Short mmCIF file of C-alpha atoms in Angstrom, two decimals:
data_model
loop_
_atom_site.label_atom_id
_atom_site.label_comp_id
_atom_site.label_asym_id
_atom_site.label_seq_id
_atom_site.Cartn_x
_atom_site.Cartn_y
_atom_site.Cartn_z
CA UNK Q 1 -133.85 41.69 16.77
CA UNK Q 2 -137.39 40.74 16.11
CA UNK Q 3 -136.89 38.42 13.74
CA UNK Q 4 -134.52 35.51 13.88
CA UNK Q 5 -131.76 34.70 11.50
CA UNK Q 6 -132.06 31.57 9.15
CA UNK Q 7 -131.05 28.64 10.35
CA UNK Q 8 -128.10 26.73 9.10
CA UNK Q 9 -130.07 24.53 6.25
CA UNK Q 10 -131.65 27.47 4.98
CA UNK Q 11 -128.26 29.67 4.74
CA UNK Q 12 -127.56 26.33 2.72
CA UNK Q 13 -130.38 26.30 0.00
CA UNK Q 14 -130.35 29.99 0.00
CA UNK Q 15 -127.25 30.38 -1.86
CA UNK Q 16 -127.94 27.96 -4.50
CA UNK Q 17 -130.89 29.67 -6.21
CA UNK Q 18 -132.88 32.24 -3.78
CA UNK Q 19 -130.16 34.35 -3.63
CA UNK Q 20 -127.47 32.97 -6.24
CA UNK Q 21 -124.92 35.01 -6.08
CA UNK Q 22 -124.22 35.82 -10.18
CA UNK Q 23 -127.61 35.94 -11.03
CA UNK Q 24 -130.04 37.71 -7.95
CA UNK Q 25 -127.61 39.37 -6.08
CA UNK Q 26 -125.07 40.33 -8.90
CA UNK Q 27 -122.25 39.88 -6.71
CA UNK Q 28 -118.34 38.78 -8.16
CA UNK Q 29 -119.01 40.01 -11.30
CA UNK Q 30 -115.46 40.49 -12.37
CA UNK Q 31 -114.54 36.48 -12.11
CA UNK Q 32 -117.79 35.26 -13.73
CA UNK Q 33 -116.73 37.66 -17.06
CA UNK Q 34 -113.06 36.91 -17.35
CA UNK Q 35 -112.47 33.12 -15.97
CA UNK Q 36 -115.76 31.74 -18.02
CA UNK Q 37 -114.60 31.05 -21.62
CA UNK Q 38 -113.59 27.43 -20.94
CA UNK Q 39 -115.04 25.04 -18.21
CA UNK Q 40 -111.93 24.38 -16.39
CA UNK Q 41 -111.41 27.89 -15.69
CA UNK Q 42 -114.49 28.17 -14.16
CA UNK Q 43 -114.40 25.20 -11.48
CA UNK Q 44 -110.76 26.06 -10.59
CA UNK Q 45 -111.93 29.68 -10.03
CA UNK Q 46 -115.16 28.10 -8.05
CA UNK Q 47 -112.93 26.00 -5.86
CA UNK Q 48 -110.90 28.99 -5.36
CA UNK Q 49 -113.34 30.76 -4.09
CA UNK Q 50 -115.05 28.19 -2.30
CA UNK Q 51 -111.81 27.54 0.17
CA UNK Q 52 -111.54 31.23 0.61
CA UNK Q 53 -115.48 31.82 1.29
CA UNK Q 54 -115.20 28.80 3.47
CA UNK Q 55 -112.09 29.76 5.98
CA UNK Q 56 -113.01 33.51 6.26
CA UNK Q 57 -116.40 33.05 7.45
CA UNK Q 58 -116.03 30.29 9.71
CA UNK Q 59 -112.92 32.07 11.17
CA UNK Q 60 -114.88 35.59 11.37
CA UNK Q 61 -117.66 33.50 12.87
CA UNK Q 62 -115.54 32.76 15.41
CA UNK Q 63 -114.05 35.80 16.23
CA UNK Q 64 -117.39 37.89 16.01
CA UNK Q 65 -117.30 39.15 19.22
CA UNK Q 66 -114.16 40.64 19.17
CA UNK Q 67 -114.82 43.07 16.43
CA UNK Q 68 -114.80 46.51 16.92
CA UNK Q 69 -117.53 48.12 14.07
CA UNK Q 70 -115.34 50.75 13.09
CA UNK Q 71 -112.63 48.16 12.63
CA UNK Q 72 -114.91 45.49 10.93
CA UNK Q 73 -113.94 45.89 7.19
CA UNK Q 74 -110.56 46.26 7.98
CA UNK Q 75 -110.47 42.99 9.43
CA UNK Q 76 -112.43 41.63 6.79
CA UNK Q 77 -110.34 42.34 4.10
CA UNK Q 78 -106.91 41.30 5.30
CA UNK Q 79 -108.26 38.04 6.69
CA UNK Q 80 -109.70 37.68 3.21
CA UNK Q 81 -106.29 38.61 1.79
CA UNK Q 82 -104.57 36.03 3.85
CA UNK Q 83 -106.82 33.31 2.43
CA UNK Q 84 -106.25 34.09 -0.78
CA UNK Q 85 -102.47 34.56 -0.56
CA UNK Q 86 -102.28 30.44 0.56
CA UNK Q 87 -104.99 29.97 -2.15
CA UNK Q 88 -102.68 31.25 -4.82
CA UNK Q 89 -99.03 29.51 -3.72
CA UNK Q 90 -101.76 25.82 -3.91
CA UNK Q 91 -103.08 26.46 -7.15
CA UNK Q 92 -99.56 27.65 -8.05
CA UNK Q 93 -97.66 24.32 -5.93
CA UNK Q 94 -100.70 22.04 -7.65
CA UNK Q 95 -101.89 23.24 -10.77
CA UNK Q 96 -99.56 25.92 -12.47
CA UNK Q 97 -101.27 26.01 -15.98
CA UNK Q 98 -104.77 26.87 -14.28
CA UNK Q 99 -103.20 29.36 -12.32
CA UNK Q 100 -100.81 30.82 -15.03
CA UNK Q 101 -104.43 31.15 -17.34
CA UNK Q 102 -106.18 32.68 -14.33
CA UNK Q 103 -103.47 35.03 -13.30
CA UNK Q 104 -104.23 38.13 -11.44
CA UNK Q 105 -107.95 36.94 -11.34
CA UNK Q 106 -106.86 34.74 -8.39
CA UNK Q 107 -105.86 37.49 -6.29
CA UNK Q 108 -108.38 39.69 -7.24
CA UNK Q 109 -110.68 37.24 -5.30
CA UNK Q 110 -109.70 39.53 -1.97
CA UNK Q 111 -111.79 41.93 -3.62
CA UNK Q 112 -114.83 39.81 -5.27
CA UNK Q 113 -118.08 41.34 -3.34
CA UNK Q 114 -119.32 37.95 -2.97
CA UNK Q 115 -117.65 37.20 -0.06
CA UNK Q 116 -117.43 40.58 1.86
CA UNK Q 117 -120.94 40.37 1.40
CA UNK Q 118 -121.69 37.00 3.05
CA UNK Q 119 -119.05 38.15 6.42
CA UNK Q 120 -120.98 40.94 6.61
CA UNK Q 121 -124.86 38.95 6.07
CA UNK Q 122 -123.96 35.88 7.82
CA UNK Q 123 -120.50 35.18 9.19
CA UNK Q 124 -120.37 37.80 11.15
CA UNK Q 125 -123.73 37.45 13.17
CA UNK Q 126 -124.15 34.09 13.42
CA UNK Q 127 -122.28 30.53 14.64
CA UNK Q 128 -119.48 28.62 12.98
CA UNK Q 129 -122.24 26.14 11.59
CA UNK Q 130 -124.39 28.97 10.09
CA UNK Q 131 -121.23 30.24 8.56
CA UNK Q 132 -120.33 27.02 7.05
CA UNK Q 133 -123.98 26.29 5.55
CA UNK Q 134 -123.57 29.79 4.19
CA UNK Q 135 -120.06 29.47 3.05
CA UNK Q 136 -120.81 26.37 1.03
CA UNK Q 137 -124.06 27.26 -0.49
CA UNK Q 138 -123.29 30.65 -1.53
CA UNK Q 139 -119.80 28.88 -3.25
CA UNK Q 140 -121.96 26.44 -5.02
CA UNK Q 141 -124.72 29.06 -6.08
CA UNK Q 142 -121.15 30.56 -7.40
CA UNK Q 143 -120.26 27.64 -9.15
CA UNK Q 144 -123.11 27.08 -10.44
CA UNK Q 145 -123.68 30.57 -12.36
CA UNK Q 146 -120.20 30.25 -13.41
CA UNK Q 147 -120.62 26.51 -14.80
CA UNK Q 148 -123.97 27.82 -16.64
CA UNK Q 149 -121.95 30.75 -18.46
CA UNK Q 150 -119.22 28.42 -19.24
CA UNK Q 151 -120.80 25.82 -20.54
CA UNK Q 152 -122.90 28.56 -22.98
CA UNK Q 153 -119.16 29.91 -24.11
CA UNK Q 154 -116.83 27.40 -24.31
CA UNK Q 155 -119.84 25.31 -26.86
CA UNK Q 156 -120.66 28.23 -28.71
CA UNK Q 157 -116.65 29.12 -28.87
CA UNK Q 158 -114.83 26.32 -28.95
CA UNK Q 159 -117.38 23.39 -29.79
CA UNK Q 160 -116.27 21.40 -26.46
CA UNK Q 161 -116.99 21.32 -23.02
CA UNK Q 162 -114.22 20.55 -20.38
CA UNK Q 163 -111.91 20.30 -23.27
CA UNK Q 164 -108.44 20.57 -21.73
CA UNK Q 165 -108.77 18.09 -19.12
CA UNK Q 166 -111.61 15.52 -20.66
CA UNK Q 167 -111.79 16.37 -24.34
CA UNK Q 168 -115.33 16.34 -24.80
CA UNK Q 169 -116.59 17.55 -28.30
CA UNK Q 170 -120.16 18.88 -28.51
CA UNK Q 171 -119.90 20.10 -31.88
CA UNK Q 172 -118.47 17.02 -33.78
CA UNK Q 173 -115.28 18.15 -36.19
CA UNK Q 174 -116.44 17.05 -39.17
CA UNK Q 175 -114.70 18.06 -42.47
CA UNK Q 176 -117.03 20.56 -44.46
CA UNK Q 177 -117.43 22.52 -41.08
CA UNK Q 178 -120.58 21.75 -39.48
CA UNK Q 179 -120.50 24.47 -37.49
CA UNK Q 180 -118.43 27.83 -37.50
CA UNK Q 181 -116.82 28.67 -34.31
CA UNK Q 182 -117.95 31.65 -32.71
CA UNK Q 183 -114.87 33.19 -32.06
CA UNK Q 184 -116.36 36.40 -30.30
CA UNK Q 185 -117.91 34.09 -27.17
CA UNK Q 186 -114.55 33.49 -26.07
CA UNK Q 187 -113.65 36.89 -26.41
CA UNK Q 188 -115.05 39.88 -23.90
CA UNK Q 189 -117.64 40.97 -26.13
CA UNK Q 190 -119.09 37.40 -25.16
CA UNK Q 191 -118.95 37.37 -21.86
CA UNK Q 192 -121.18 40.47 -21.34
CA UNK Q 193 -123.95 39.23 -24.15
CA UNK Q 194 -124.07 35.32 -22.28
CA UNK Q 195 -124.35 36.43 -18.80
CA UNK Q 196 -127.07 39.67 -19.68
CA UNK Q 197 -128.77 36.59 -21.28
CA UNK Q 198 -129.17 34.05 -19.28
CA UNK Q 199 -129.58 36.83 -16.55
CA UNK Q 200 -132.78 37.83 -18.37
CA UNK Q 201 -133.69 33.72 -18.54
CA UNK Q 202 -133.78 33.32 -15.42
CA UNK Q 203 -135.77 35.99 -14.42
CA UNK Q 204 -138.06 35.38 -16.98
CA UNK Q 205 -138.53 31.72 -15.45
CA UNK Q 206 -139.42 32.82 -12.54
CA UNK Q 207 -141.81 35.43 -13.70
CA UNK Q 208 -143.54 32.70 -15.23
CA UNK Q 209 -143.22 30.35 -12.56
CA UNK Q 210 -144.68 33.42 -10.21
CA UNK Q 211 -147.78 33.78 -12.26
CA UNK Q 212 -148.21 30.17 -12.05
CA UNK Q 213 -148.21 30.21 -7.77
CA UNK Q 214 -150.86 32.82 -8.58
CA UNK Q 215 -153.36 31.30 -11.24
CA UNK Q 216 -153.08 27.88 -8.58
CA UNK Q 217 -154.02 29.64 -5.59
CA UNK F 1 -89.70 55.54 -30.59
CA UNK F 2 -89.39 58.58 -28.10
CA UNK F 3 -90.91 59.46 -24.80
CA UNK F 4 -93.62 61.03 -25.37
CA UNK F 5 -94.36 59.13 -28.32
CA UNK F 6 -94.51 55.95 -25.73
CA UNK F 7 -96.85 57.64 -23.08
CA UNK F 8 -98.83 58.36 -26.07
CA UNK F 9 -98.84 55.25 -27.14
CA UNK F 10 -98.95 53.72 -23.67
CA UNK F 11 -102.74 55.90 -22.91
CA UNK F 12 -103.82 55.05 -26.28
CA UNK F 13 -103.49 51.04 -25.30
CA UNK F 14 -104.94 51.05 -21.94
CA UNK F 15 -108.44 53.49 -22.68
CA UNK F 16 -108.81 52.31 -26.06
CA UNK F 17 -108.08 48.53 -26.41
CA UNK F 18 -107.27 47.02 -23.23
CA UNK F 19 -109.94 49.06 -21.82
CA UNK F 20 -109.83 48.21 -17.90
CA UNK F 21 -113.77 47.52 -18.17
CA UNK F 22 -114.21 46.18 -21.79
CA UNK F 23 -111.78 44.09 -21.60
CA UNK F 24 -110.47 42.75 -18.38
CA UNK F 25 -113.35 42.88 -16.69
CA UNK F 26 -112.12 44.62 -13.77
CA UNK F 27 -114.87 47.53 -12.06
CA UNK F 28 -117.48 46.24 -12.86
CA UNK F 29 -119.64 46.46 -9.87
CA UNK F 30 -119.19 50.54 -10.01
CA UNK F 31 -119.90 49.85 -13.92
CA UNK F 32 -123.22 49.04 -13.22
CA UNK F 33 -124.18 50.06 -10.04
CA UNK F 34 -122.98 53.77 -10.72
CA UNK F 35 -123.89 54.22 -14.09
CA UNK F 36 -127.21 55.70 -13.69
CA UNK F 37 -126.51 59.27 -14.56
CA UNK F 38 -123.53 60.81 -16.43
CA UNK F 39 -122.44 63.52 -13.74
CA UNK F 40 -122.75 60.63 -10.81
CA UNK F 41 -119.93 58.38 -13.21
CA UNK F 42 -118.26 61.26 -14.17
CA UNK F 43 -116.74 62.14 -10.51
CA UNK F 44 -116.83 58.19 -10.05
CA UNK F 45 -114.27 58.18 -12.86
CA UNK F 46 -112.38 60.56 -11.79
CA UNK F 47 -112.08 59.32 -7.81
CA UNK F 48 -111.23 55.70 -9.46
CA UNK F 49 -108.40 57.72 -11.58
CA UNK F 50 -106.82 59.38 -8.37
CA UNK F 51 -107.26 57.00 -6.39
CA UNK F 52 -105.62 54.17 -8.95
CA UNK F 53 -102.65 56.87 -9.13
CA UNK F 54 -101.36 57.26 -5.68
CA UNK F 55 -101.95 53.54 -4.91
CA UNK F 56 -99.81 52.60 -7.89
CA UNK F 57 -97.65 54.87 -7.04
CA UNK F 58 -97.20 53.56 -3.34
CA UNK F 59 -97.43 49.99 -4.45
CA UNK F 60 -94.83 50.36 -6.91
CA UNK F 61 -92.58 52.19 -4.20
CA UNK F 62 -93.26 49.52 -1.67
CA UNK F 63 -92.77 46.65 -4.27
CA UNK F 64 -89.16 47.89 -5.13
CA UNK F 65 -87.66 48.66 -1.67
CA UNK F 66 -89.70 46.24 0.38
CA UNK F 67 -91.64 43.46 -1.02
CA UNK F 68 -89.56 42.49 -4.08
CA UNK F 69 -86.95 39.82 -4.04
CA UNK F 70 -83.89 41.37 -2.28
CA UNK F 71 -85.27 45.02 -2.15
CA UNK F 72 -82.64 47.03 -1.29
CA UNK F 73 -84.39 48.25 2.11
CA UNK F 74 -85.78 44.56 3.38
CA UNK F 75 -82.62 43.69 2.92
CA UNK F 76 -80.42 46.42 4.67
CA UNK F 77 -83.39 45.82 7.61
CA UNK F 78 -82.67 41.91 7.33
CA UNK F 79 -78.60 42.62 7.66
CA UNK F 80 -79.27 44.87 10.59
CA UNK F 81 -80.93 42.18 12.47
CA UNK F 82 -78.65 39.34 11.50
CA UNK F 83 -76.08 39.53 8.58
CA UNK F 84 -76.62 35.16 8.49
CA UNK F 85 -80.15 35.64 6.34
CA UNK F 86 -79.21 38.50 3.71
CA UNK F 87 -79.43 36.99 1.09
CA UNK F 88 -82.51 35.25 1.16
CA UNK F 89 -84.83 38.21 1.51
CA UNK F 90 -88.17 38.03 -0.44
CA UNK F 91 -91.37 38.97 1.18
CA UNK F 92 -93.11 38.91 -1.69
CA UNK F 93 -95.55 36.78 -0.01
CA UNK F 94 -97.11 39.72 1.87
CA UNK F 95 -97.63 41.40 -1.02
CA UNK F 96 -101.53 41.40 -1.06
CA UNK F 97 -102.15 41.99 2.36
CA UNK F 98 -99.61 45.38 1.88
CA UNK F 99 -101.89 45.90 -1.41
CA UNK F 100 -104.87 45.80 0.08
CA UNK F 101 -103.93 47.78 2.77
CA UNK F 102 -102.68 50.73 0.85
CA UNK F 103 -105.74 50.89 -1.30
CA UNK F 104 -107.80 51.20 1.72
CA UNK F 105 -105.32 54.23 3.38
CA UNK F 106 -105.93 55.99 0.13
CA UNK F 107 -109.56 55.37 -0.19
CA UNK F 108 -109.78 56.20 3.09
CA UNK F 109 -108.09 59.61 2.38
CA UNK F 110 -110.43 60.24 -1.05
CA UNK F 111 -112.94 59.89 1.34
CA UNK F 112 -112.53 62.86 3.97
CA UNK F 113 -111.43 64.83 1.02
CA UNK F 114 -114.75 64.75 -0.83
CA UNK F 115 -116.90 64.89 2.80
CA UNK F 116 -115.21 68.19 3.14
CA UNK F 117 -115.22 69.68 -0.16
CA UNK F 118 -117.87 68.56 -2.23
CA UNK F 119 -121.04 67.28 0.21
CA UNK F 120 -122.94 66.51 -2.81
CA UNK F 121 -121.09 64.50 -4.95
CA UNK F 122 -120.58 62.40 -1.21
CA UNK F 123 -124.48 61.85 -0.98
CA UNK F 124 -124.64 60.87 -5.06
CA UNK F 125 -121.94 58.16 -4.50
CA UNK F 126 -123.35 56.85 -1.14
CA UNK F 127 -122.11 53.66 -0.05
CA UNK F 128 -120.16 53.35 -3.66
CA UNK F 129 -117.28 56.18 -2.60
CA UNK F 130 -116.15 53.28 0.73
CA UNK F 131 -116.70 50.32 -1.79
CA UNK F 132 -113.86 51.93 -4.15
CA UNK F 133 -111.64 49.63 -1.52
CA UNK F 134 -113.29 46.97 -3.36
CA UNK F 135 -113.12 47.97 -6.65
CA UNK F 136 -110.97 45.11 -8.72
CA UNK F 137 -109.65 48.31 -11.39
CA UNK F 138 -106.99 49.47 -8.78
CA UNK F 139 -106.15 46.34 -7.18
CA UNK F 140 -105.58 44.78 -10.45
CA UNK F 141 -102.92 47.50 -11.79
CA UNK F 142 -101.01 47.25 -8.43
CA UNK F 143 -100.22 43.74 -9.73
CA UNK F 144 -99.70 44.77 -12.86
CA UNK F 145 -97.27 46.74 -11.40
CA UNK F 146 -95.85 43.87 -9.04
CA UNK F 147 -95.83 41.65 -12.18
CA UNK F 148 -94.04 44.09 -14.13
CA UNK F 149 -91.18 44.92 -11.24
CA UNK F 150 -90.53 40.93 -10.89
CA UNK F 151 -87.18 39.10 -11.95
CA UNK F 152 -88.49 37.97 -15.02
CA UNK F 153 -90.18 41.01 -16.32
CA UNK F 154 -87.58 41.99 -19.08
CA UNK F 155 -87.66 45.68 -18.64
CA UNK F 156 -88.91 46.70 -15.13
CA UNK F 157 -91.00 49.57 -15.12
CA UNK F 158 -89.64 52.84 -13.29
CA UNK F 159 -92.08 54.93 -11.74
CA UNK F 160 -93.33 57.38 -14.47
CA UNK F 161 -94.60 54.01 -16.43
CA UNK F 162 -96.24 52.69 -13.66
CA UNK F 163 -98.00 56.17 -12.91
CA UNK F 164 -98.64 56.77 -17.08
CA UNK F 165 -99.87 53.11 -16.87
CA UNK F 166 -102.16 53.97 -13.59
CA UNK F 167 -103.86 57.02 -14.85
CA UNK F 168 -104.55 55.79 -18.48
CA UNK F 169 -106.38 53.21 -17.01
CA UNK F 170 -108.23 55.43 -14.66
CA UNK F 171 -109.09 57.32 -17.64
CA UNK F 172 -110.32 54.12 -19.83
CA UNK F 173 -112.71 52.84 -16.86
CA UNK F 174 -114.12 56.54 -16.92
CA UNK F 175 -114.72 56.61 -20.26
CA UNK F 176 -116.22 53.16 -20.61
CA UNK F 177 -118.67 54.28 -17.18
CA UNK F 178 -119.53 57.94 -18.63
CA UNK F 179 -120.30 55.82 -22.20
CA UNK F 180 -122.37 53.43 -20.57
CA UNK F 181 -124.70 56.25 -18.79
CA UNK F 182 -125.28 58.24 -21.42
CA UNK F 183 -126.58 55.31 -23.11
CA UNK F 184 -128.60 54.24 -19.82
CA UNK F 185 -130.18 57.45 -19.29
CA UNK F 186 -131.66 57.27 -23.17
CA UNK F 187 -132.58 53.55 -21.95
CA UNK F 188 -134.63 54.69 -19.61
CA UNK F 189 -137.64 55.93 -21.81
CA UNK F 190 -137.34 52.75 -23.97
CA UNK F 191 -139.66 49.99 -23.83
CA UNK F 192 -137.13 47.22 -22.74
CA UNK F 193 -138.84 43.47 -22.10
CA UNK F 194 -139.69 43.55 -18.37
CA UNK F 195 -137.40 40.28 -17.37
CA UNK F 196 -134.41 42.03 -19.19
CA UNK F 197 -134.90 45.40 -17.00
CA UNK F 198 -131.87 46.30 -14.44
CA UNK F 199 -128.58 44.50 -14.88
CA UNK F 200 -129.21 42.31 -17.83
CA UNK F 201 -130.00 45.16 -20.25
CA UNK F 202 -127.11 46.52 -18.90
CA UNK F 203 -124.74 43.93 -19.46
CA UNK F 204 -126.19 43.29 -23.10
CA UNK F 205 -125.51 46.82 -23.75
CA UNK F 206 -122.19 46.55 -22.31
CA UNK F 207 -121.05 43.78 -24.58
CA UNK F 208 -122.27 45.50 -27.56
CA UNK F 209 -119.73 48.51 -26.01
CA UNK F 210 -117.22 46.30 -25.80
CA UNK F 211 -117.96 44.73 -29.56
CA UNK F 212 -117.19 48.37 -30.44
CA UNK F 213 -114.38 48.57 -28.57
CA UNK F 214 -112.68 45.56 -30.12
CA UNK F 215 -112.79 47.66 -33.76
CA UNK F 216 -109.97 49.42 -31.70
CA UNK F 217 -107.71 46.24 -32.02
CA UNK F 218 -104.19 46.96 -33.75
CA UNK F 219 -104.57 50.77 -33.57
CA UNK F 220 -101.47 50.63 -31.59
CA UNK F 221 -99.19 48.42 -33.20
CA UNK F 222 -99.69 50.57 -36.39
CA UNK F 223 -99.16 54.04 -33.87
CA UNK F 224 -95.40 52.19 -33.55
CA UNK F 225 -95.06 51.46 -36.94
CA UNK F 226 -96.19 54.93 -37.47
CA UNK F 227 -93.88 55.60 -35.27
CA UNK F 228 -90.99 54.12 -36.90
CA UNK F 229 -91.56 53.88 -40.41
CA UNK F 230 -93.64 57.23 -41.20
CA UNK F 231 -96.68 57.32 -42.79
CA UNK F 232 -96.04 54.59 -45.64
CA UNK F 233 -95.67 52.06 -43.21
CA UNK F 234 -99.07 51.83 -42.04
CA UNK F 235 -100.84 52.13 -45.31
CA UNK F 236 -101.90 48.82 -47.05
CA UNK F 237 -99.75 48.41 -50.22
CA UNK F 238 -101.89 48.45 -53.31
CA UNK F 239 -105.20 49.29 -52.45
CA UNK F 240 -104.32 53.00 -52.45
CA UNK F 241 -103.65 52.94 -56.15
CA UNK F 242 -107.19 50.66 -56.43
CA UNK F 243 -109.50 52.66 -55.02
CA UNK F 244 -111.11 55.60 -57.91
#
């Protein structure tokens, strides 16, 4: 290979913004629609994710050099699958309303891209400690975009933000309605319109922040 | 309400309002990354559709004789081995891995099947036809399916629900993908603002789809009382006799 693989700290910062995985890579696109219409859902789908993303790459990281390529995927998934499964009976033992309003989205994490993606990029070439850099900065990236399209719907929807478990109101409840809930962000139509949004923010920063790097130099 | 008039009923809920894309969210990736041209989602729909079928079908076959809460054949296999343990068979732990695993046999099978027989719909879907493993849709009615066959379902489904169930939804993500790239292809001679280009037009687009989509709401609750009640039932009382 001519040219090396990143080391562990970049792996790390990667995954937060270079290559988030909601926004650049459009990865796990099924969890960021349906978990994001309140905060909660959002972080316990994140930390979800994050123990999954975490166990299956260091422990594919481990066993890279017993994979067989025509085996590989096959492997992939039903470690994957065996993650998940424990992740489900915690967030069932732990907390059952989360999991009862997540539902099948928890188990449909064996099949969210985002982590097939980074066995296959990272976990499966490099070390444990790659792995784990990877692991944790492409779960916080995750996080991150799911935090940012939360935040957007659960304000615009509900007027609060982490309002199950801290009961913050943005909006303040006053009597002649300051502000009329916007019913449809909570629902899918929502979803789609916030994340195509803020998809088209971001890459709008960074078109501008381009053009800046080139006027300076 | 009859049998027919439930399988109607049934396809008319799962491609209309609970639309697998619109409104679970589930296939997406395929949703955008195959909806470039109508004939290239048009045999993506319709290798989602079989291939949701048969691994329904084998989920739902697996589910009741294996995997299930004292399943008649875990069971018999249990009392075989030692007669001490019978009654505390329930491997419904397992149940993802087996999941997973039969979606990928069938996938597998979809995938020789079009190699052979139609070469160029295999080059069109590229690395998409393998990633159908992957795809949320079919994973996500197997569970339906588990969720449906469990203790505390009130009616369990028998098999001809779960396979009316399997293909309406195959036939709701296809219409949803061959929607969405009809309207790409017309996208692509419009001016759209450069940092909206690729996914995020695509997504805005798709939540204006799925605003449409939600005018569908309540179309099948009146289908029952339709159903039940004839046509009198359904029609708003008074505002007949308004309107000129």
């Amino acid at each position: 290979m001519s040219r090396s693989l990143p080391d562990p700290r970049e792996r790390f910062l990667n995954g937060i913004l270079p290559e988030n995985p909601v926004y650049r890579q459009v990865l796990g696109m099924c969890p960021s629609l349906a978990v994001t219409n309140t905060m909660e859902g959002a972080i316990t789908m994140a930390g979800a994710v994050l123990f999954v993303l975490v166990c299956s790459n260091v422990l594919i990281s481990l066993i890279r050099g017993l994979l067989k390529p025509h085996l590989r995927i096959l492997v992939f998934t039903l470690t994957i699958a065996t993650f998940v499964t424990i992740a489900d009976r915690l967030l069932a033992a732990y907390l059952y309303d989360m999991s009862k309003q997540l539902g099948p989205y928890i188990p449909l994490i064996i099949v969210n891209c985002v982590i097939i993606a980074r066995i296959e990029v990272c976990g499966s070439k490099q070390g444990p400690l790659a792995a784990a850099a990877d692991a944790l900065g492409q779960s916080l990236g995750f996080g991150l975009g799911l935090a940012g399209i939360a935040t957007v719907r659960e304000i615009l929807g509900f007027g609060t933000w982490f309002g199950r478990w801290l009961g913050w109101r943005v909006i303040p409840d006053t009597s002649p309605a300051l502000w009329d809930e916007w019913v449809v962000m909570i629902l899918p139509p929502g979803a789609f319109l916030t994340l195509g949004v803020l998809m088209g923010a971001i890459n709008w920063i960074q078109a501008i922040r381009r053009q800046r790097a080139r006027q300076a130099t | 309400m009859s049998y027919l008039q439930s399988i109607f009923i049934t396809a008319v809920t799962m491609v209309l309002i609970n639309n697998m894309v619109l409104h679970y969210f589930v296939g997406i990736c395929p949703f955008i990354g195959v909806s470039r041209r109508v004939d290239t989602a048009f045999g993506m729909g319709c290798a989602v559709t079989f291939v949701v079928s048969i691994a329904a079908a084998l989920s739902w076959l697996l589910t009741y004789f294996v995997l299930s809460p004292g399943a008649p054949l875990a069971t018999w296999l249990v009392k075989l081995a030692n007669p001490a343990f019978a009654g505390t068979v329930n491997l419904s732990v397992l149940s993802y891995l087996v999941y997973i695993f039969v979606i990928a046999a069938t996938v597998q099978l979809v995938e020789m099947y079009v190699r052979k027989f139609f070469p160029g719909l295999y080059r069109a879907f590229g690395v998409f036809l393998p990633l159908i493993t992957t795809n949320c849709l079919i994973l996500f009615v197997c569970l339906e399916v588990m969720k449906n066959l469990s203790v505390d379902a009130g009616a369990p489904w028998g098999l001809d629900r779960t396979l009316i169930h399997a293909i309406s939804s195959g036939l709701g993500f296809m219409l949803a993908i061959v929607l969405m790239a009809g309207i790409r292809q017309e996208l692509d001679t419009c001016d759209v603002p450069a940092p909206l280009r690729g996914p995020a037009i695509t997504l805005i687009t798709a939540g204006i789809l799925a605003l449409a989509f939600l005018g569908f709401t309540g179309v099948d609750r009146n289908l029952i009382k339709l159903g039940e009640g004839g046509p009198e039932a359904v029609l708003p009382k008074g505002r007949v006799e308004a309107s000129p």
